[in-house]
Amino acid sequence: MPFNFALLLPLISAILVQFVHHSSSSSSFSHVPMTIPDQFELNPAKIDMLLRRTALMALLRAKANALMDTVPLIEQVLFKQCVAESKEAICPVKLAKCLAKLIRSSRDQQQLHRQNKWAERNESTKAAEKIRQKLISQHSSKDSNIKLRRIRHFFALWRRREGRRKRKEMMGMKQRRWERAMERRTTEWSRKMKRMGRMGEAVRTAAGIVSRRDSFATTTGLLNESLRNLRELERYMQIFERARRSIARINAQNTELVSRFNSLVNVRSAMPDGPPALVDLQQQIARFFDSLGIDQIALLSPRFFSLFPSPKWRRRRRPHLLSPDLFSFYTSNNDSASVLSIPDMLNSANLGERESAAWLELLLNITGSAKM
């Protein structure tokens, strides 16, 4: 069933008349109420546009009424004048143009109001800050004096502590410096005493006298020859001992090196067929000294004019309580069994090097030790 718009025409006409009449009577910028005709011609095809136009006009008028109280009086007069000029053919476009000026003026007024409020707030903040600074300045003098006294007290304590610490460090440094100096002096003194002891030992022994044979010259050739032979014999024995130890060390190193290649093979070093020359020489020297010594325990059987101390193995086998070495040509420091050693007696007599060497040479010739 098609909808009949003719039934709604009286109702719509009454609503529009009442809305327009209310808007015209309540508007603050309308001087003369609008003339309402008795009859309306309504086009149903354009009723939608009519409703939109009516709603838009009502919205613009409501916005204008809301802004009238927020703008100055001059802006209100200008807005009313703009509306009055377009009264005959008022439309939403013209009303919107007049309202745009009013909106712009209201916005400027609000911005100015905000700026004024911001300026007032800044002024109040500055005034409050000035008051606070004034109050602080009144009480800061007392607080600053208290803080200054505390700072001075702290620095006084700090200076005293630093002074004690520095004095303690200086005393420690002086103590360590003194200890190092004493340690150096003690070390130097011990080295000097050892050096002097070695020098005195060399001077007191026949070997020492021979080592310094260039420092004193004798008139007899026999003196240098006997002491030189004694020194050469001692030197050969020392060389042989060093060579024997070196050969043993080399054999041990070779055995260890070869055993690393194959751990399953047992490797040991062996001497070649026949004794080497050094071993033969050692055996000859050992037989020579064995022929001079005594191998069994004997009472009151001292050794006279011995050239060298007894070997260690002979000292263990032969007691020296009643069989000392008398008038030996080595010092008692080399052997505790040596009694009345000739070098010790010559040193006790405070003889010079040349005179001591002469007496030693004479005793070697008398005893026949120089011919061995």
Tab-separated table of C-alpha atoms in Angstrom:
chain	number	residue	atom	x	y	z
A	1	MET	CA	0.000	0.000	0.000
A	2	PRO	CA	1.632	3.306	-1.035
A	3	PHE	CA	2.314	5.892	1.702
A	4	ASN	CA	0.155	9.035	1.484
A	5	PHE	CA	2.115	12.187	2.361
A	6	ALA	CA	-1.076	14.249	2.417
A	7	LEU	CA	-1.895	12.887	5.856
A	8	LEU	CA	1.375	14.244	7.314
A	9	LEU	CA	1.188	17.721	5.826
A	10	PRO	CA	-0.893	19.336	8.618
A	11	LEU	CA	1.349	17.828	11.325
A	12	ILE	CA	4.606	18.872	9.639
A	13	SER	CA	3.270	22.371	9.019
A	14	ALA	CA	2.323	22.794	12.668
A	15	ILE	CA	5.786	21.613	13.865
A	16	LEU	CA	7.663	23.947	11.498
A	17	VAL	CA	5.502	26.911	12.428
A	18	GLN	CA	6.031	26.337	16.139
A	19	PHE	CA	9.850	25.849	15.740
A	20	VAL	CA	10.279	28.948	13.567
A	21	HIS	CA	8.072	30.989	15.850
A	22	HIS	CA	10.048	29.883	18.949
A	23	SER	CA	13.364	30.590	17.283
A	24	SER	CA	12.235	34.016	16.135
A	25	SER	CA	10.833	34.991	19.506
A	26	SER	CA	13.855	33.726	21.546
A	27	SER	CA	16.554	35.113	19.321
A	28	SER	CA	18.396	38.055	20.791
A	29	PHE	CA	19.272	39.516	17.428
A	30	SER	CA	15.729	39.482	15.741
A	31	HIS	CA	13.945	42.828	15.925
A	32	VAL	CA	10.703	41.933	14.130
A	33	PRO	CA	9.020	38.545	14.330
A	34	MET	CA	8.760	36.671	11.070
A	35	THR	CA	5.469	36.821	9.181
A	36	ILE	CA	3.816	33.431	9.163
A	37	PRO	CA	1.554	32.812	6.171
A	38	ASP	CA	-1.711	31.031	6.618
A	39	GLN	CA	-1.122	28.489	3.885
A	40	PHE	CA	1.944	26.527	2.794
A	41	GLU	CA	2.844	24.897	-0.402
A	42	LEU	CA	4.812	21.767	0.361
A	43	ASN	CA	6.742	19.809	-2.238
A	44	PRO	CA	7.084	16.215	-0.993
A	45	ALA	CA	10.195	15.687	-3.137
A	46	LYS	CA	12.057	18.469	-1.291
A	47	ILE	CA	10.834	17.841	2.236
A	48	ASP	CA	14.191	16.264	3.182
A	49	MET	CA	16.084	19.387	2.139
A	50	LEU	CA	13.571	21.533	3.995
A	51	LEU	CA	14.124	19.603	7.200
A	52	ARG	CA	17.910	19.847	6.816
A	53	ARG	CA	17.697	23.592	6.174
A	54	THR	CA	15.465	24.096	9.206
A	55	ALA	CA	17.802	22.050	11.441
A	56	LEU	CA	20.875	23.905	10.172
A	57	MET	CA	19.283	27.299	10.739
A	58	ALA	CA	18.256	26.277	14.256
A	59	LEU	CA	21.801	25.065	14.981
A	60	LEU	CA	23.383	28.296	13.698
A	61	ARG	CA	20.975	30.457	15.692
A	62	ALA	CA	21.637	28.420	18.868
A	63	LYS	CA	25.392	28.800	18.376
A	64	ALA	CA	24.957	32.554	17.847
A	65	ASN	CA	22.919	32.889	21.034
A	66	ALA	CA	25.618	30.952	22.975
A	67	LEU	CA	28.412	33.207	21.669
A	68	MET	CA	26.663	36.526	22.229
A	69	ASP	CA	27.587	36.635	25.923
A	70	THR	CA	31.288	35.882	25.308
A	71	VAL	CA	32.083	38.689	22.847
A	72	PRO	CA	32.324	42.433	23.401
A	73	LEU	CA	29.379	44.704	22.764
A	74	ILE	CA	30.798	46.008	19.494
A	75	GLU	CA	30.938	42.485	18.102
A	76	GLN	CA	27.315	41.871	19.118
A	77	VAL	CA	26.206	45.031	17.297
A	78	LEU	CA	28.139	44.075	14.161
A	79	PHE	CA	26.586	40.591	14.160
A	80	LYS	CA	23.070	41.965	14.502
A	81	GLN	CA	23.739	44.439	11.706
A	82	CYS	CA	24.955	41.628	9.432
A	83	VAL	CA	21.787	39.606	10.135
A	84	ALA	CA	19.550	42.628	9.600
A	85	GLU	CA	21.074	43.311	6.196
A	86	SER	CA	20.192	39.770	5.093
A	87	LYS	CA	16.767	39.702	6.702
A	88	GLU	CA	14.809	39.675	3.495
A	89	ALA	CA	16.589	36.630	2.074
A	90	ILE	CA	18.126	34.926	5.083
A	91	CYS	CA	19.706	31.566	4.376
A	92	PRO	CA	22.127	29.213	6.163
A	93	VAL	CA	25.045	30.419	4.043
A	94	LYS	CA	24.605	34.106	4.908
A	95	LEU	CA	23.928	33.302	8.543
A	96	ALA	CA	27.072	31.141	8.627
A	97	LYS	CA	29.142	34.046	7.229
A	98	CYS	CA	27.890	36.367	9.943
A	99	LEU	CA	28.456	33.658	12.567
A	100	ALA	CA	32.038	33.051	11.362
A	101	LYS	CA	33.005	36.612	12.337
A	102	LEU	CA	31.359	36.125	15.701
A	103	ILE	CA	33.188	32.808	16.256
A	104	ARG	CA	36.532	34.392	15.298
A	105	SER	CA	35.949	37.262	17.689
A	106	SER	CA	34.959	34.847	20.473
A	107	ARG	CA	38.074	32.778	19.868
A	108	ASP	CA	40.296	35.877	20.029
A	109	GLN	CA	38.552	36.940	23.191
A	110	GLN	CA	39.116	33.525	24.786
A	111	GLN	CA	42.778	33.512	23.774
A	112	LEU	CA	43.233	36.987	25.222
A	113	HIS	CA	41.539	35.833	28.398
A	114	ARG	CA	43.865	32.814	28.630
A	115	GLN	CA	46.897	35.038	28.070
A	116	ASN	CA	45.767	37.367	30.795
A	117	LYS	CA	45.219	34.478	33.165
A	118	TRP	CA	48.674	33.065	32.280
A	119	ALA	CA	50.256	36.455	32.863
A	120	GLU	CA	48.458	36.787	36.181
A	121	ARG	CA	49.597	33.296	37.156
A	122	ASN	CA	53.197	34.137	36.250
A	123	GLU	CA	53.006	37.332	38.220
A	124	SER	CA	51.603	35.484	41.203
A	125	THR	CA	54.314	32.819	40.868
A	126	LYS	CA	57.036	35.463	40.707
A	127	ALA	CA	55.571	37.230	43.690
A	128	ALA	CA	55.451	33.964	45.634
A	129	GLU	CA	59.044	33.203	44.627
A	130	LYS	CA	60.160	36.637	45.767
A	131	ILE	CA	58.432	36.117	49.086
A	132	ARG	CA	60.043	32.679	49.448
A	133	GLN	CA	63.486	34.038	48.582
A	134	LYS	CA	63.004	36.802	51.088
A	135	LEU	CA	62.073	34.296	53.780
A	136	ILE	CA	65.009	32.082	52.840
A	137	SER	CA	67.396	35.038	52.919
A	138	GLN	CA	66.171	35.875	56.395
A	139	HIS	CA	66.903	32.364	57.674
A	140	SER	CA	69.873	31.539	55.429
A	141	SER	CA	72.360	33.610	57.396
A	142	LYS	CA	71.903	31.472	60.487
A	143	ASP	CA	71.897	28.205	58.526
A	144	SER	CA	74.939	29.262	56.526
A	145	ASN	CA	76.847	30.064	59.698
A	146	ILE	CA	75.974	26.649	61.121
A	147	LYS	CA	77.003	24.896	57.885
A	148	LEU	CA	80.202	26.933	57.714
A	149	ARG	CA	81.120	25.931	61.253
A	150	ARG	CA	80.428	22.280	60.420
A	151	ILE	CA	82.578	22.465	57.278
A	152	ARG	CA	85.429	24.106	59.171
A	153	HIS	CA	85.193	21.479	61.904
A	154	PHE	CA	85.225	18.687	59.308
A	155	PHE	CA	88.274	20.093	57.519
A	156	ALA	CA	90.075	20.569	60.820
A	157	LEU	CA	89.505	16.891	61.663
A	158	TRP	CA	90.534	15.882	58.142
A	159	ARG	CA	93.767	17.905	58.347
A	160	ARG	CA	94.665	16.337	61.689
A	161	ARG	CA	93.997	12.830	60.377
A	162	GLU	CA	95.942	13.510	57.193
A	163	GLY	CA	98.821	14.897	59.247
A	164	ARG	CA	98.918	11.781	61.422
A	165	ARG	CA	98.705	9.541	58.372
A	166	LYS	CA	101.516	11.376	56.569
A	167	ARG	CA	103.717	11.350	59.681
A	168	LYS	CA	103.082	7.624	60.035
A	169	GLU	CA	103.944	7.054	56.376
A	170	MET	CA	107.128	9.123	56.705
A	171	MET	CA	108.161	7.166	59.791
A	172	GLY	CA	107.432	3.909	57.968
A	173	MET	CA	109.444	5.053	54.954
A	174	LYS	CA	112.353	6.078	57.187
A	175	GLN	CA	112.146	2.739	59.012
A	176	ARG	CA	112.103	0.795	55.729
A	177	ARG	CA	114.944	2.918	54.359
A	178	TRP	CA	116.971	2.292	57.514
A	179	GLU	CA	116.218	-1.444	57.365
A	180	ARG	CA	117.254	-1.603	53.701
A	181	ALA	CA	120.439	0.319	54.470
A	182	MET	CA	121.233	-2.014	57.370
A	183	GLU	CA	120.472	-5.015	55.178
A	184	ARG	CA	122.782	-3.696	52.458
A	185	ARG	CA	125.502	-3.000	55.005
A	186	THR	CA	125.075	-6.434	56.543
A	187	THR	CA	125.173	-8.072	53.106
A	188	GLU	CA	128.222	-6.076	52.068
A	189	TRP	CA	129.918	-6.842	55.376
A	190	SER	CA	129.175	-10.560	55.051
A	191	ARG	CA	130.430	-10.552	51.466
A	192	LYS	CA	133.522	-8.662	52.543
A	193	MET	CA	134.147	-11.089	55.394
A	194	LYS	CA	133.659	-14.055	53.074
A	195	ARG	CA	135.984	-12.484	50.551
A	196	MET	CA	138.539	-11.755	53.238
A	197	GLY	CA	138.124	-15.282	54.584
A	198	ARG	CA	138.698	-16.755	51.149
A	199	MET	CA	141.691	-14.497	50.631
A	200	GLY	CA	143.107	-15.392	54.045
A	201	GLU	CA	142.492	-19.078	53.380
A	202	ALA	CA	144.258	-18.807	50.033
A	203	VAL	CA	147.150	-16.981	51.672
A	204	ARG	CA	147.373	-19.481	54.536
A	205	THR	CA	147.358	-22.547	52.315
A	206	ALA	CA	150.128	-23.629	50.051
A	207	ALA	CA	147.792	-23.512	47.064
A	208	GLY	CA	146.968	-19.899	47.896
A	209	ILE	CA	150.626	-19.068	48.141
A	210	VAL	CA	151.230	-20.688	44.757
A	211	SER	CA	148.334	-18.766	43.180
A	212	ARG	CA	150.048	-15.554	44.261
A	213	ARG	CA	153.539	-16.588	43.213
A	214	ASP	CA	153.627	-13.666	40.763
A	215	SER	CA	153.126	-11.154	43.573
A	216	PHE	CA	156.381	-12.081	45.259
A	217	ALA	CA	159.519	-13.265	43.546
A	218	THR	CA	162.006	-15.574	45.229
A	219	THR	CA	165.699	-15.879	44.597
A	220	THR	CA	165.750	-19.670	44.408
A	221	GLY	CA	164.147	-21.541	41.533
A	222	LEU	CA	163.432	-24.540	43.741
A	223	LEU	CA	160.836	-22.578	45.753
A	224	ASN	CA	158.629	-21.834	42.749
A	225	GLU	CA	159.046	-25.285	41.288
A	226	SER	CA	157.935	-27.246	44.383
A	227	LEU	CA	154.961	-25.058	45.129
A	228	ARG	CA	154.037	-24.988	41.461
A	229	ASN	CA	154.033	-28.775	41.316
A	230	LEU	CA	151.859	-28.928	44.424
A	231	ARG	CA	149.398	-26.465	42.932
A	232	GLU	CA	149.335	-28.243	39.585
A	233	LEU	CA	148.579	-31.570	41.262
A	234	GLU	CA	145.669	-30.049	43.170
A	235	ARG	CA	144.359	-28.384	40.024
A	236	TYR	CA	144.510	-31.669	38.082
A	237	MET	CA	142.512	-33.412	40.778
A	238	GLN	CA	139.836	-30.695	40.659
A	239	ILE	CA	139.655	-30.879	36.861
A	240	PHE	CA	139.337	-34.648	37.018
A	241	GLU	CA	136.500	-34.423	39.564
A	242	ARG	CA	134.614	-31.913	37.430
A	243	ALA	CA	135.105	-34.025	34.323
A	244	ARG	CA	133.879	-37.143	36.129
A	245	ARG	CA	130.714	-35.368	37.321
A	246	SER	CA	130.117	-33.923	33.859
A	247	ILE	CA	130.462	-37.350	32.194
A	248	ALA	CA	128.061	-38.897	34.713
A	249	ARG	CA	125.516	-36.125	34.109
A	250	ILE	CA	125.799	-36.513	30.320
A	251	ASN	CA	125.302	-40.290	30.599
A	252	ALA	CA	122.186	-39.778	32.733
A	253	GLN	CA	120.764	-37.257	30.263
A	254	ASN	CA	121.457	-39.531	27.308
A	255	THR	CA	119.826	-42.464	29.064
A	256	GLU	CA	116.715	-40.406	29.846
A	257	LEU	CA	116.531	-39.065	26.278
A	258	VAL	CA	116.812	-42.511	24.693
A	259	SER	CA	114.257	-44.011	27.089
A	260	ARG	CA	111.636	-41.497	25.925
A	261	PHE	CA	111.478	-42.957	22.410
A	262	ASN	CA	110.468	-46.428	23.559
A	263	SER	CA	109.276	-46.896	27.112
A	264	LEU	CA	109.240	-50.710	26.718
A	265	VAL	CA	113.017	-50.875	26.287
A	266	ASN	CA	115.237	-50.583	29.346
A	267	VAL	CA	118.256	-48.460	28.440
A	268	ARG	CA	121.339	-48.034	30.632
A	269	SER	CA	124.710	-46.472	29.999
A	270	ALA	CA	127.866	-48.608	29.988
A	271	MET	CA	131.548	-47.722	29.931
A	272	PRO	CA	133.637	-48.823	26.926
A	273	ASP	CA	136.018	-51.760	27.050
A	274	GLY	CA	139.031	-50.891	29.098
A	275	PRO	CA	139.213	-48.052	31.612
A	276	PRO	CA	139.403	-44.562	30.090
A	277	ALA	CA	142.385	-42.366	30.631
A	278	LEU	CA	140.692	-40.277	33.307
A	279	VAL	CA	139.517	-43.347	35.241
A	280	ASP	CA	143.000	-44.839	34.983
A	281	LEU	CA	144.491	-41.586	36.267
A	282	GLN	CA	142.036	-41.535	39.157
A	283	GLN	CA	142.933	-45.093	40.094
A	284	GLN	CA	146.646	-44.294	39.977
A	285	ILE	CA	146.192	-41.261	42.222
A	286	ALA	CA	144.024	-43.276	44.635
A	287	ARG	CA	146.642	-46.059	44.795
A	288	PHE	CA	149.339	-43.461	45.424
A	289	PHE	CA	147.514	-41.947	48.368
A	290	ASP	CA	146.533	-45.366	49.664
A	291	SER	CA	150.208	-46.283	49.802
A	292	LEU	CA	150.866	-43.244	51.979
A	293	GLY	CA	147.945	-43.677	54.406
A	294	ILE	CA	147.063	-46.187	57.072
A	295	ASP	CA	143.951	-48.309	56.520
A	296	GLN	CA	143.611	-49.948	59.909
A	297	ILE	CA	142.931	-48.571	63.357
A	298	ALA	CA	146.144	-47.600	65.077
A	299	LEU	CA	146.953	-45.922	68.363
A	300	LEU	CA	149.562	-43.198	68.583
A	301	SER	CA	150.321	-43.435	64.853
A	302	PRO	CA	150.063	-39.869	63.584
A	303	ARG	CA	150.759	-38.712	60.050
A	304	PHE	CA	153.588	-36.230	59.645
A	305	PHE	CA	154.015	-33.640	56.924
A	306	SER	CA	150.931	-34.702	54.937
A	307	LEU	CA	150.318	-32.709	51.764
A	308	PHE	CA	146.528	-33.216	51.452
A	309	PRO	CA	143.715	-34.049	53.887
A	310	SER	CA	142.567	-37.630	54.153
A	311	PRO	CA	139.663	-38.643	51.871
A	312	LYS	CA	136.211	-38.800	53.393
A	313	TRP	CA	136.031	-42.582	53.170
A	314	ARG	CA	139.401	-42.834	54.948
A	315	ARG	CA	138.185	-40.503	57.683
A	316	ARG	CA	135.266	-42.824	58.350
A	317	ARG	CA	137.485	-45.929	58.510
A	318	ARG	CA	140.413	-44.408	60.434
A	319	PRO	CA	139.757	-42.672	63.800
A	320	HIS	CA	141.815	-39.552	64.487
A	321	LEU	CA	141.510	-39.325	68.239
A	322	LEU	CA	145.025	-40.670	68.892
A	323	SER	CA	146.282	-40.546	65.289
A	324	PRO	CA	146.206	-36.920	64.193
A	325	ASP	CA	147.941	-35.290	61.244
A	326	LEU	CA	150.926	-33.404	62.615
A	327	PHE	CA	152.780	-30.622	60.813
A	328	SER	CA	150.622	-30.879	57.730
A	329	PHE	CA	151.037	-28.534	54.789
A	330	TYR	CA	147.311	-27.644	54.728
A	331	THR	CA	145.292	-25.612	57.201
A	332	SER	CA	143.205	-27.074	59.991
A	333	ASN	CA	140.050	-25.660	58.340
A	334	ASN	CA	140.263	-28.328	55.645
A	335	ASP	CA	140.549	-31.227	58.126
A	336	SER	CA	139.614	-31.349	61.813
A	337	ALA	CA	142.323	-33.985	62.439
A	338	SER	CA	145.129	-31.617	61.478
A	339	VAL	CA	147.125	-30.512	64.517
A	340	LEU	CA	149.988	-28.013	64.472
A	341	SER	CA	149.499	-27.177	60.828
A	342	ILE	CA	152.550	-25.464	59.350
A	343	PRO	CA	150.531	-22.720	57.520
A	344	ASP	CA	148.629	-21.993	60.769
A	345	MET	CA	151.833	-21.665	62.728
A	346	LEU	CA	153.354	-19.392	60.089
A	347	ASN	CA	150.233	-17.220	60.149
A	348	SER	CA	150.370	-17.070	63.946
A	349	ALA	CA	153.954	-15.824	63.714
A	350	ASN	CA	152.752	-12.846	61.588
A	351	LEU	CA	155.246	-13.552	58.821
A	352	GLY	CA	154.989	-12.006	55.409
A	353	GLU	CA	154.010	-13.872	52.288
A	354	ARG	CA	157.526	-14.088	50.949
A	355	GLU	CA	158.971	-15.293	54.251
A	356	SER	CA	156.156	-17.820	54.743
A	357	ALA	CA	156.739	-19.198	51.249
A	358	ALA	CA	160.445	-19.525	51.952
A	359	TRP	CA	159.817	-21.472	55.152
A	360	LEU	CA	157.318	-23.744	53.381
A	361	GLU	CA	159.791	-24.434	50.595
A	362	LEU	CA	162.512	-25.204	53.119
A	363	LEU	CA	160.303	-27.627	55.030
A	364	LEU	CA	159.187	-29.318	51.799
A	365	ASN	CA	162.822	-29.910	50.865
A	366	ILE	CA	163.768	-31.132	54.332
A	367	THR	CA	160.894	-33.606	54.585
A	368	GLY	CA	161.340	-34.805	51.018
A	369	SER	CA	157.783	-33.915	50.072
A	370	ALA	CA	159.037	-31.779	47.178
A	371	LYS	CA	160.386	-34.894	45.437
A	372	MET	CA	157.069	-36.766	45.327
